[in-house]
CSV table of C-alpha atoms in Angstrom, one decimal:
chain,number,residue,atom,x,y,z
X,1,UNK,CA,9.0,-35.6,9.8
X,2,UNK,CA,7.2,-32.2,9.5
X,3,UNK,CA,4.1,-31.5,7.4
X,4,UNK,CA,6.2,-29.6,4.8
X,5,UNK,CA,8.5,-32.5,4.2
X,6,UNK,CA,5.6,-34.9,4.1
X,7,UNK,CA,3.7,-32.8,1.6
X,8,UNK,CA,6.7,-32.6,-0.7
X,9,UNK,CA,7.0,-36.4,-0.6
X,10,UNK,CA,3.5,-36.9,-2.1
X,11,UNK,CA,3.7,-38.6,-5.4
X,12,UNK,CA,2.1,-37.4,-8.6
X,13,UNK,CA,-0.5,-40.2,-8.2
X,14,UNK,CA,-1.3,-39.1,-4.6
X,15,UNK,CA,-1.6,-35.5,-5.7
X,16,UNK,CA,-3.9,-36.5,-8.6
X,17,UNK,CA,-6.0,-38.5,-6.2
X,18,UNK,CA,-6.6,-35.5,-4.0
X,19,UNK,CA,-7.3,-33.3,-7.1
X,20,UNK,CA,-9.9,-35.8,-8.3
X,21,UNK,CA,-11.9,-35.9,-5.1
X,22,UNK,CA,-14.7,-33.8,-6.4
X,23,UNK,CA,-15.7,-36.6,-8.8
X,24,UNK,CA,-12.9,-35.6,-11.1
X,25,UNK,CA,-14.4,-32.1,-11.7
X,26,UNK,CA,-11.8,-29.5,-12.6
X,27,UNK,CA,-9.0,-32.0,-11.9
X,28,UNK,CA,-6.3,-30.1,-13.7
X,29,UNK,CA,-7.1,-26.8,-11.9
X,30,UNK,CA,-7.3,-28.5,-8.5
X,31,UNK,CA,-4.0,-30.3,-9.2
X,32,UNK,CA,-2.2,-27.1,-10.2
X,33,UNK,CA,-3.4,-25.3,-7.1
X,34,UNK,CA,-2.5,-28.3,-4.8
X,35,UNK,CA,1.1,-28.1,-6.1
X,36,UNK,CA,1.1,-24.4,-5.2
X,37,UNK,CA,-0.1,-25.1,-1.7
X,38,UNK,CA,2.6,-27.8,-1.3
X,39,UNK,CA,5.2,-25.3,-2.5
X,40,UNK,CA,4.0,-22.9,0.2
X,41,UNK,CA,4.4,-25.7,2.8
X,42,UNK,CA,0.7,-26.3,3.2
X,43,UNK,CA,-0.4,-22.7,3.5
X,44,UNK,CA,-3.5,-21.8,1.6
X,45,UNK,CA,-4.2,-18.4,0.1
X,46,UNK,CA,-7.9,-18.2,1.0
X,47,UNK,CA,-8.6,-15.2,-1.2
X,48,UNK,CA,-7.5,-17.2,-4.3
X,49,UNK,CA,-7.6,-20.8,-3.3
X,50,UNK,CA,-10.9,-21.2,-1.4
X,51,UNK,CA,-12.4,-23.3,-4.1
X,52,UNK,CA,-9.3,-24.5,-6.0
X,53,UNK,CA,-7.9,-26.6,-4.2
X,54,UNK,CA,-9.3,-26.2,-0.7
X,55,UNK,CA,-12.6,-27.8,-1.7
X,56,UNK,CA,-10.9,-31.1,-2.5
X,57,UNK,CA,-8.6,-30.8,0.4
X,58,UNK,CA,-11.6,-30.5,2.7
X,59,UNK,CA,-13.2,-33.5,1.0
X,60,UNK,CA,-9.9,-35.5,1.5
X,61,UNK,CA,-9.8,-34.8,5.2
X,62,UNK,CA,-13.4,-36.0,5.7
X,63,UNK,CA,-12.8,-39.7,5.4
X,64,UNK,CA,-9.9,-42.2,5.4
X,65,UNK,CA,-10.1,-44.3,2.2
X,66,UNK,CA,-8.3,-47.6,2.3
X,67,UNK,CA,-5.1,-47.4,0.3
X,68,UNK,CA,-5.1,-43.6,0.5
X,69,UNK,CA,-3.9,-43.0,4.0
X,70,UNK,CA,-1.2,-40.6,2.9
X,71,UNK,CA,-3.7,-38.4,1.0
X,72,UNK,CA,-5.9,-38.3,4.0
X,73,UNK,CA,-3.0,-37.3,6.3
X,74,UNK,CA,-1.9,-34.6,3.8
X,75,UNK,CA,-5.4,-33.1,3.6
X,76,UNK,CA,-6.0,-33.3,7.4
X,77,UNK,CA,-2.6,-31.7,8.0
X,78,UNK,CA,-3.2,-28.9,5.6
X,79,UNK,CA,-6.6,-28.1,7.2
X,80,UNK,CA,-5.2,-28.3,10.8
X,81,UNK,CA,-2.2,-26.1,9.8
X,82,UNK,CA,-4.4,-23.5,8.3
X,83,UNK,CA,-6.7,-23.5,11.4
X,84,UNK,CA,-3.7,-23.1,13.6
X,85,UNK,CA,-2.4,-20.2,11.4
X,86,UNK,CA,-5.8,-18.5,11.8
X,87,UNK,CA,-6.3,-18.6,8.0
X,88,UNK,CA,-9.1,-21.1,8.0
X,89,UNK,CA,-12.0,-19.6,9.9
X,90,UNK,CA,-14.6,-22.0,8.4
X,91,UNK,CA,-13.5,-25.3,9.9
X,92,UNK,CA,-14.2,-26.1,13.5
X,93,UNK,CA,-11.4,-27.9,15.4
X,94,UNK,CA,-13.8,-30.2,17.3
X,95,UNK,CA,-15.5,-31.4,14.1
X,96,UNK,CA,-12.2,-32.1,12.5
X,97,UNK,CA,-10.9,-33.9,15.5
X,98,UNK,CA,-14.0,-36.2,15.6
X,99,UNK,CA,-13.2,-37.2,12.0
X,100,UNK,CA,-9.6,-37.8,12.9
X,101,UNK,CA,-10.5,-39.8,16.0
X,102,UNK,CA,-12.7,-42.1,13.8
X,103,UNK,CA,-9.8,-42.7,11.5
X,104,UNK,CA,-6.9,-42.7,14.0
X,105,UNK,CA,-6.6,-46.5,14.3
X,106,UNK,CA,-6.3,-46.8,10.5
X,107,UNK,CA,-3.2,-44.5,10.4
X,108,UNK,CA,0.4,-45.6,10.8
X,109,UNK,CA,2.2,-44.4,13.9
X,110,UNK,CA,4.3,-42.1,11.6
X,111,UNK,CA,1.2,-40.4,10.3
X,112,UNK,CA,-0.3,-40.0,13.8
X,113,UNK,CA,3.0,-38.4,15.0
X,114,UNK,CA,2.8,-36.0,12.1
X,115,UNK,CA,-0.8,-34.9,12.9
X,116,UNK,CA,-0.7,-34.9,16.8
X,117,UNK,CA,1.2,-31.6,17.1
X,118,UNK,CA,-1.0,-29.9,14.5
X,119,UNK,CA,-4.1,-31.1,16.3
X,120,UNK,CA,-2.8,-29.8,19.6
X,121,UNK,CA,-1.9,-26.4,18.2
X,122,UNK,CA,-5.4,-26.2,16.4
X,123,UNK,CA,-7.0,-27.1,19.7
X,124,UNK,CA,-5.3,-24.1,21.4
X,125,UNK,CA,-6.6,-21.9,18.6
X,126,UNK,CA,-10.2,-23.0,19.1
């Protein structure tokens, strides 16, 4: 499965969880913009979406919460993809990989397989 397919498979509840990661602040706006990012196969328009929704996406990739592995994988995948595309100049590959390494054992093999190629591509961009 590719990231685009995985993102499209996120349920409304999973998308809402990501949108609420900033203590529920601006949930509706974050959710609307998350849906747009998913429609664009994980690509973020940094001129328009730096705060909404990238702020909550970044929060989501920072820690793996039990029962919310898919949301973590979605957020990590979006960040890694945007690093790889050269669109995200704010996030450092090594810092993101240290977070992923800490969470790696808590992920299902399917999720690790989804993130591995993105991580390798992002590493080459660093």
